[in-house]
Short mmCIF file of C-alpha atoms in Angstrom, two decimals:
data_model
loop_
_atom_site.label_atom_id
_atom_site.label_comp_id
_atom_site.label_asym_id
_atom_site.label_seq_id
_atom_site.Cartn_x
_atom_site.Cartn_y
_atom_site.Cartn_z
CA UNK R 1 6.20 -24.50 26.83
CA UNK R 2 4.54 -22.06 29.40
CA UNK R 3 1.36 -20.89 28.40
CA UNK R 4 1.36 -17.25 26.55
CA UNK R 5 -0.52 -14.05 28.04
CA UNK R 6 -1.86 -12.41 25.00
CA UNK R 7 -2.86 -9.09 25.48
CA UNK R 8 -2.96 -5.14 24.10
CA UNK R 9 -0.40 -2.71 25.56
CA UNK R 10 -0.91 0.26 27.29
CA UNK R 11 0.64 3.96 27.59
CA UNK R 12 2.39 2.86 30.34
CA UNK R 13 4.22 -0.28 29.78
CA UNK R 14 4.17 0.52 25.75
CA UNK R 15 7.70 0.12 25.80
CA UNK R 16 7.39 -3.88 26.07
CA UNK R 17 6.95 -3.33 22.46
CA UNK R 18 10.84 -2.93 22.02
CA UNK R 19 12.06 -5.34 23.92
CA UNK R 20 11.63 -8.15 20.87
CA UNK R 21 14.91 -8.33 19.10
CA UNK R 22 14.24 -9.82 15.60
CA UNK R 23 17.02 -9.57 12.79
CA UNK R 24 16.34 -7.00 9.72
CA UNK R 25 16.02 -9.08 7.14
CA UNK R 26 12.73 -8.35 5.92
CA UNK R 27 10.39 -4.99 6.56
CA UNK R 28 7.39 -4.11 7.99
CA UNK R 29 4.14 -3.07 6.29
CA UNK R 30 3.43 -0.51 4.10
CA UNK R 31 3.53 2.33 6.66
CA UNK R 32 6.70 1.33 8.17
CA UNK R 33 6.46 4.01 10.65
CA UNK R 34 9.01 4.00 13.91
CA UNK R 35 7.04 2.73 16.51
CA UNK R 36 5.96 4.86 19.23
CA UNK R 37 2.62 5.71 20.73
CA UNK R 38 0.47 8.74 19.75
CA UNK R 39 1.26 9.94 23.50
CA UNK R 40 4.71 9.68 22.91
CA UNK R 41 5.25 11.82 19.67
CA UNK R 42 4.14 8.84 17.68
CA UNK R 43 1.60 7.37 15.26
CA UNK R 44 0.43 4.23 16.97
CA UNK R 45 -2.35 3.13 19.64
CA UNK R 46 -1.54 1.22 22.75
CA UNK R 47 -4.92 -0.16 22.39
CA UNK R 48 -3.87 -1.69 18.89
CA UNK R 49 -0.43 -2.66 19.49
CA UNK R 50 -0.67 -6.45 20.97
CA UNK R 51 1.96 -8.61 22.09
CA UNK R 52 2.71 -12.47 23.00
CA UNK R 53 4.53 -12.76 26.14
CA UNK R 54 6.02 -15.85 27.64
CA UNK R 55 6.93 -15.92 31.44
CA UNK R 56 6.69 -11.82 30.89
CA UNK R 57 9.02 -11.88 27.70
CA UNK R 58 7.79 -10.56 24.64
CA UNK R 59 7.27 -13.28 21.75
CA UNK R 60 5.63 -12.05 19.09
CA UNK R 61 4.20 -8.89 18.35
CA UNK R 62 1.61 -6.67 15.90
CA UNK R 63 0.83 -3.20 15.92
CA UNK R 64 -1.97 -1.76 14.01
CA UNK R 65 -2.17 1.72 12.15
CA UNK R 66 -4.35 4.20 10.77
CA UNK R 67 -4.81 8.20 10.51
CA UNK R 68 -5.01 10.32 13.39
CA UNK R 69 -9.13 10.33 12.32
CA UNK R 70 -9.67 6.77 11.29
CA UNK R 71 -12.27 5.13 13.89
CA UNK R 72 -10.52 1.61 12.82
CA UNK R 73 -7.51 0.16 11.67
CA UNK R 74 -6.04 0.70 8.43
CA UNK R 75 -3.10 -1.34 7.86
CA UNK R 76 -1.46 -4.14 10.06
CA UNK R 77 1.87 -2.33 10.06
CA UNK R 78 4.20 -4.16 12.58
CA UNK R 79 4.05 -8.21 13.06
CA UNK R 80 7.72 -9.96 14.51
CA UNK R 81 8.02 -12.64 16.36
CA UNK R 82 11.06 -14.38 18.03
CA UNK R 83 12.81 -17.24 16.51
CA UNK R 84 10.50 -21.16 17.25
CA UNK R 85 7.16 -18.66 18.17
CA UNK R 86 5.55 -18.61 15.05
CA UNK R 87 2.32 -20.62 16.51
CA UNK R 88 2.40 -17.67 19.20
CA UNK R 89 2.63 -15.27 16.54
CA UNK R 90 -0.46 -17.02 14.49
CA UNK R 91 -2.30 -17.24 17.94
CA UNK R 92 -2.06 -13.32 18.64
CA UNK R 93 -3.35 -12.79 15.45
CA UNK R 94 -6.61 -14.89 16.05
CA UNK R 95 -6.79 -13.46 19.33
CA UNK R 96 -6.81 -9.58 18.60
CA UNK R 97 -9.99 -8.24 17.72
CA UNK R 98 -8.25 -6.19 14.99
CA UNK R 99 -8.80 -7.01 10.92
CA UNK R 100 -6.81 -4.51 8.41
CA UNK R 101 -4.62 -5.74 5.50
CA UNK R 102 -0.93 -7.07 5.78
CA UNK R 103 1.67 -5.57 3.74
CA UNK R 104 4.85 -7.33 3.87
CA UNK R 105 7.75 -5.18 2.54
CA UNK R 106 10.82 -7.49 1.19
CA UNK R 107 14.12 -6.57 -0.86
CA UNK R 108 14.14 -7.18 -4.49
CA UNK R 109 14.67 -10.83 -5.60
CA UNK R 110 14.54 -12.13 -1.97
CA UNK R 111 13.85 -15.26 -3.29
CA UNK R 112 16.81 -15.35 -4.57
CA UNK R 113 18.61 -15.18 -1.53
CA UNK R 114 18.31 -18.39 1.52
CA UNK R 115 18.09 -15.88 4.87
CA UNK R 116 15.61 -13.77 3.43
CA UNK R 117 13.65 -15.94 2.04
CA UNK R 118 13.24 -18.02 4.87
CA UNK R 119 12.63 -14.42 6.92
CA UNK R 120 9.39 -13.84 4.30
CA UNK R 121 8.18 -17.48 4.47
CA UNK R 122 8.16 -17.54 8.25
CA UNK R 123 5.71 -14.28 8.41
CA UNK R 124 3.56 -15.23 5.43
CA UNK R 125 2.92 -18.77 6.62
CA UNK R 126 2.39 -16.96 10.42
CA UNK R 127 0.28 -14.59 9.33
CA UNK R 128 -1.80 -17.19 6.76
CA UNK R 129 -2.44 -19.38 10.32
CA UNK R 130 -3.37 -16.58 11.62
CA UNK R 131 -6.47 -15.92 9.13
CA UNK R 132 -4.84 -14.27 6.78
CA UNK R 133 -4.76 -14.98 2.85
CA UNK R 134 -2.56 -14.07 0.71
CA UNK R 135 -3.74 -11.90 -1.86
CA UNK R 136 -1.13 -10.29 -4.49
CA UNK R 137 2.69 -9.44 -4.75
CA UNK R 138 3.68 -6.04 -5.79
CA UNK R 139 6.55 -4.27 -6.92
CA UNK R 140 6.99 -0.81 -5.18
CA UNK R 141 9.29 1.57 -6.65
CA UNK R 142 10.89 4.93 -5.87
CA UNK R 143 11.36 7.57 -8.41
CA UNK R 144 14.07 10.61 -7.55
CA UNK R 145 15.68 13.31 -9.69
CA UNK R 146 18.39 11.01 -10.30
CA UNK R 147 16.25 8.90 -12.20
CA UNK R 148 15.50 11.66 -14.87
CA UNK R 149 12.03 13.23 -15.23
CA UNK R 150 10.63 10.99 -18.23
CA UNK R 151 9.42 13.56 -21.20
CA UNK R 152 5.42 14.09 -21.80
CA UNK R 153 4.16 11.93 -24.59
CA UNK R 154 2.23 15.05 -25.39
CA UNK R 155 -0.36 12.27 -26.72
CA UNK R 156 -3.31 13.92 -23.88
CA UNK R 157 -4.98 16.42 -22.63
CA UNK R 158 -5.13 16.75 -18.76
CA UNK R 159 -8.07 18.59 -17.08
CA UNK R 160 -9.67 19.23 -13.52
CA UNK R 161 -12.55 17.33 -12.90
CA UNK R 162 -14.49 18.96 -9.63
CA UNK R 163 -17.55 16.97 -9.67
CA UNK R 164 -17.43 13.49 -7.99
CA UNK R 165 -19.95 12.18 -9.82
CA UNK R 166 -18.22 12.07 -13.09
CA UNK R 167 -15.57 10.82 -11.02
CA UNK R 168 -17.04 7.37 -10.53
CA UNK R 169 -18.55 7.01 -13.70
CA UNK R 170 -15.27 7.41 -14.94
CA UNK R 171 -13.88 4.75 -12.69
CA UNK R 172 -16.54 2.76 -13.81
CA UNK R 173 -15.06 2.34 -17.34
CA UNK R 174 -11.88 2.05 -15.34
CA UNK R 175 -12.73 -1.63 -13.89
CA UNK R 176 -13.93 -3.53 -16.62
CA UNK R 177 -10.72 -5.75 -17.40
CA UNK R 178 -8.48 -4.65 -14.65
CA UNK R 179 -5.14 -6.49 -13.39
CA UNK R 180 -5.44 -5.02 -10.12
CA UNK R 181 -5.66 -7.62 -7.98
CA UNK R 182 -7.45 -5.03 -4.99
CA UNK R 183 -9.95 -3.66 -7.46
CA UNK R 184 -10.75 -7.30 -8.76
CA UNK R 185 -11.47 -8.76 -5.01
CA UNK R 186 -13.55 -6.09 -4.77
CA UNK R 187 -15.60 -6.18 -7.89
CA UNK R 188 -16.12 -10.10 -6.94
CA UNK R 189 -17.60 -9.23 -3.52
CA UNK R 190 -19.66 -6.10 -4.72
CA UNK R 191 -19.59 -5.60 -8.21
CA UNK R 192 -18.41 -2.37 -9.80
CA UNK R 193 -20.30 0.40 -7.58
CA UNK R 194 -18.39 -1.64 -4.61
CA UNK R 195 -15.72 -1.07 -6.64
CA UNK R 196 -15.30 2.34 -6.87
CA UNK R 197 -16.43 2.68 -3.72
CA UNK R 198 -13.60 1.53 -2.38
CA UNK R 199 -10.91 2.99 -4.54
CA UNK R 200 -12.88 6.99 -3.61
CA UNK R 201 -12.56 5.72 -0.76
CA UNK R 202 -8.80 5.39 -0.44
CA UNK R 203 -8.40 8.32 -2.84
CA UNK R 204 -10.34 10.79 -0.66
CA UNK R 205 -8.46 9.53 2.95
CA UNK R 206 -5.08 10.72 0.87
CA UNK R 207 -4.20 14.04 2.99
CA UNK R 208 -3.36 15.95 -0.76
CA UNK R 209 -5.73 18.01 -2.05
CA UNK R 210 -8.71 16.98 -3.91
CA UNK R 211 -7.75 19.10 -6.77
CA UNK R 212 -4.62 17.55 -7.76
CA UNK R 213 -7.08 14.82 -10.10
CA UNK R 214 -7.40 15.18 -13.94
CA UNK R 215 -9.13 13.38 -16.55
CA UNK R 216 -7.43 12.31 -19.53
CA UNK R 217 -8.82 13.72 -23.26
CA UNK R 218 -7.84 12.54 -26.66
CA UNK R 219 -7.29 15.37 -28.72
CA UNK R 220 -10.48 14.22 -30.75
CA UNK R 221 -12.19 14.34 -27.40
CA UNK R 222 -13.01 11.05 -25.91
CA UNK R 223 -12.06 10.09 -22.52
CA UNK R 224 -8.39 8.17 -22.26
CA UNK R 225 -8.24 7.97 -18.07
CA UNK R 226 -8.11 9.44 -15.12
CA UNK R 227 -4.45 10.19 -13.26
CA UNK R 228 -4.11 11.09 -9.38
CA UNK R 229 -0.91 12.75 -8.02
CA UNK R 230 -1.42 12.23 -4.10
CA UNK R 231 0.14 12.37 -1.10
CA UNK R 232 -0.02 9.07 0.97
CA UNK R 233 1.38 8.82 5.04
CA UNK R 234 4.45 8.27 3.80
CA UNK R 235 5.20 10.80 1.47
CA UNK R 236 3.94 11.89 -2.24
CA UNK R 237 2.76 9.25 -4.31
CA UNK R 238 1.42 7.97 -7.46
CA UNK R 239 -2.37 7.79 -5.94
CA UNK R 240 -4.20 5.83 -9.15
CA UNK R 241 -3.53 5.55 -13.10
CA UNK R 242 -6.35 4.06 -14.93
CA UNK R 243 -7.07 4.06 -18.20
CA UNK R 244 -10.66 3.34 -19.97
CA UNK R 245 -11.65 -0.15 -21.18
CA UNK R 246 -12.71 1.88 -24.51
CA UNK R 247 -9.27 3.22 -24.83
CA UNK R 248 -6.86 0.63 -24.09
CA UNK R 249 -4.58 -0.60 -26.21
CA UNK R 250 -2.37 2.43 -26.86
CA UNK R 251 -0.34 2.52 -24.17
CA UNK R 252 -1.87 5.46 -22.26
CA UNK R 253 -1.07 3.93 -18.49
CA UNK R 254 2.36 5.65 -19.54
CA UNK R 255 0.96 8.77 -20.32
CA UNK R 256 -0.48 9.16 -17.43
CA UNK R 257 2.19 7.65 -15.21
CA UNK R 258 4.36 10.67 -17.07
CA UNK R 259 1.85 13.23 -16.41
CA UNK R 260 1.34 12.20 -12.50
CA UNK R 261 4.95 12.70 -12.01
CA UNK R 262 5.54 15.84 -13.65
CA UNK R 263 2.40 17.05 -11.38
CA UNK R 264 4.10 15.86 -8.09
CA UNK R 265 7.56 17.41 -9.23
CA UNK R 266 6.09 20.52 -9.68
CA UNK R 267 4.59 20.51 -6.33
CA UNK R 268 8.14 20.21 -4.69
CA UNK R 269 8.32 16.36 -4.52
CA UNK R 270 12.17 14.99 -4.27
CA UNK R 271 10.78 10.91 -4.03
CA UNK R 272 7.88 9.67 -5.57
CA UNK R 273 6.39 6.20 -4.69
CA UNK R 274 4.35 4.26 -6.54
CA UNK R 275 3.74 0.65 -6.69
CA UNK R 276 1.87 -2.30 -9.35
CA UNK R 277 0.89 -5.93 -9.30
CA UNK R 278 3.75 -7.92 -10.22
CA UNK R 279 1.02 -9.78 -12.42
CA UNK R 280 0.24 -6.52 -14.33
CA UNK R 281 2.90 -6.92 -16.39
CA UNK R 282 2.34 -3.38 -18.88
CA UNK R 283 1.68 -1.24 -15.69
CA UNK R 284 5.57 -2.73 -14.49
CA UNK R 285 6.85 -2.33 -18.18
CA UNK R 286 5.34 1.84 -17.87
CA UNK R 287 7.31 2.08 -14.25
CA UNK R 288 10.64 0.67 -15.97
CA UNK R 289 10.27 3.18 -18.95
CA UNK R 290 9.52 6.42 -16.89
CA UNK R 291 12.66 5.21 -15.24
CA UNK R 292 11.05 3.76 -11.52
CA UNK R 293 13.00 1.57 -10.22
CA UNK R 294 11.96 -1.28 -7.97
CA UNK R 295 13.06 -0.77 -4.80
CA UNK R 296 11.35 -3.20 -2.15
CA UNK R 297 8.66 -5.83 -3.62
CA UNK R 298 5.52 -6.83 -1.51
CA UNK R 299 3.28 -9.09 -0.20
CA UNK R 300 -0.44 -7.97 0.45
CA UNK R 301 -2.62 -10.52 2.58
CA UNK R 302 -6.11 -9.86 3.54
#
């Protein structure tokens, strides 16, 4: 084979990035996002969008994205690559200076079915020789009118919670036996202030208002959880549920699932997305009560 010119595209020849014809079998990462540059109407950056060419013709590709603000990368949202070019796929990976998570977006049971499975195999095992490892698979879901708007428990009382502070001490209780497969790698690199950290982190970058999170109160008053309705890039979203270590055990995740839609359907939303570790089996049993139905499944690599 000729040797491949690996390289970042610019403003000007940013349209390169379409001319890789790849069937749609499988999606793209989590932000999924029409590609176009920031100077053309767009959300991404020439200067994170890389391809693989080959005697000029585009091989493999991988777009970064993050916020208008964001210094750095958020998400690896785009990564294709033309049928036999996997190793040039793996190779632009190790060759872009660029390091964000890698959300691979796949129809329900794909296993299940030869053409797509092959389709998520060929980008997993690209993207694991390219440095990635594979971290958790998720359901997402979708919730809509048509899905009926689950009733309130009415087991809870949901209050504002301005201070930050209290915020993370809360989440603090949060992590002490969670499935979450994000908030467990990070509690095994930096321990629980890492922790929450990270998740404040990700809740505070959400463009919804900071306003929108409540605490959770027994009626005897003692802390059940914390519930965030939030808007991610993509649309509204169920931001976090977490429930207590002290208070688990009484199904509250639903609760608060319930709650956190109501919130977002009286703020005008029409789709709600939301997604769990497929692991977390009683977080997936809450979605399929509230009536949230899986609608892609996932594949996070880091």
């Amino acid at each position: 084979m000729t040797d491949l010119v690996i390289r970042a595209l610019t403003e000007g020849d940013a349209d390169l990035f379409h001319t890789l014809r790849v069937p749609p079998l499988v999606g793209r990462g989590r932000f999924g996002h029409t590609y176009a540059t920031v100077g053309r109407g767009g959300e991404y950056r020439p200067e994170w969008t890389w391809v693989a060419l080959r005697e000029g013709r585009v091989v493999a590709r991988a777009a970064w994205w993050a916020g208008p603000d964001d210094p750095a990368p958020k998400a690896l949202d785009w990564f294709d690559f033309a049928e036999g070019e996997a190793d040039a796929a793996a190779e632009l990976l190790r060759t872009a200076p660029l390091r964000a998570e890698y959300s691979l977006l796949a129809p329900p049971g794909w296993r299940d079915r030869p053409e797509e499975r092959a389709a998520v195999r060929a980008r997993v095992d690209a993207a694991v020789a390219g440095g990635f490892e594979p971290l958790v698979e998720r359901y997402r879901y979708e919730w809509t009118p048509e899905c009926g708007l689950p009733e309130r428990p009415g087991r809870l009382e949901f209050r504002p919670e301005p201070d930050d502070a209290v915020i993370e001490e809360v989440l603090r209780h949060v992590m002490p036996g969670t499935l979450d497969a994000h908030d467990r790698r990070a509690l095994a690199r930096g321990g629980a202030e890492a922790a929450v950290r990270e998740l404040m982190d990700f809740l505070s970058w959400c463009p919804s208002p900071r306003e929108w999170w409540r605490l959770a109160w027994t009626p005897e008053g003692d802390l059940a959880g914390i519930q965030v309705p939030a808007h991610n890039p993509g649309g509204p979203c169920v931001g976090f549920i977490g429930v207590v270590a002290e208070r688990r055990g009484h199904g509250y995740a639903y609760d608060l699932l319930v709650e956190c839609t109501h919130d977002l359907v009286a703020r005008g939303a029409t789709r709600i997305a939301a997604a769990t570790d497929q692991p977390n089996l009683p977080m997936a049993a809450h979605f399929a009560r509230a009536g949230y139905p899986v609608t892609q499944e996932r594949i996070d690599l880091v």
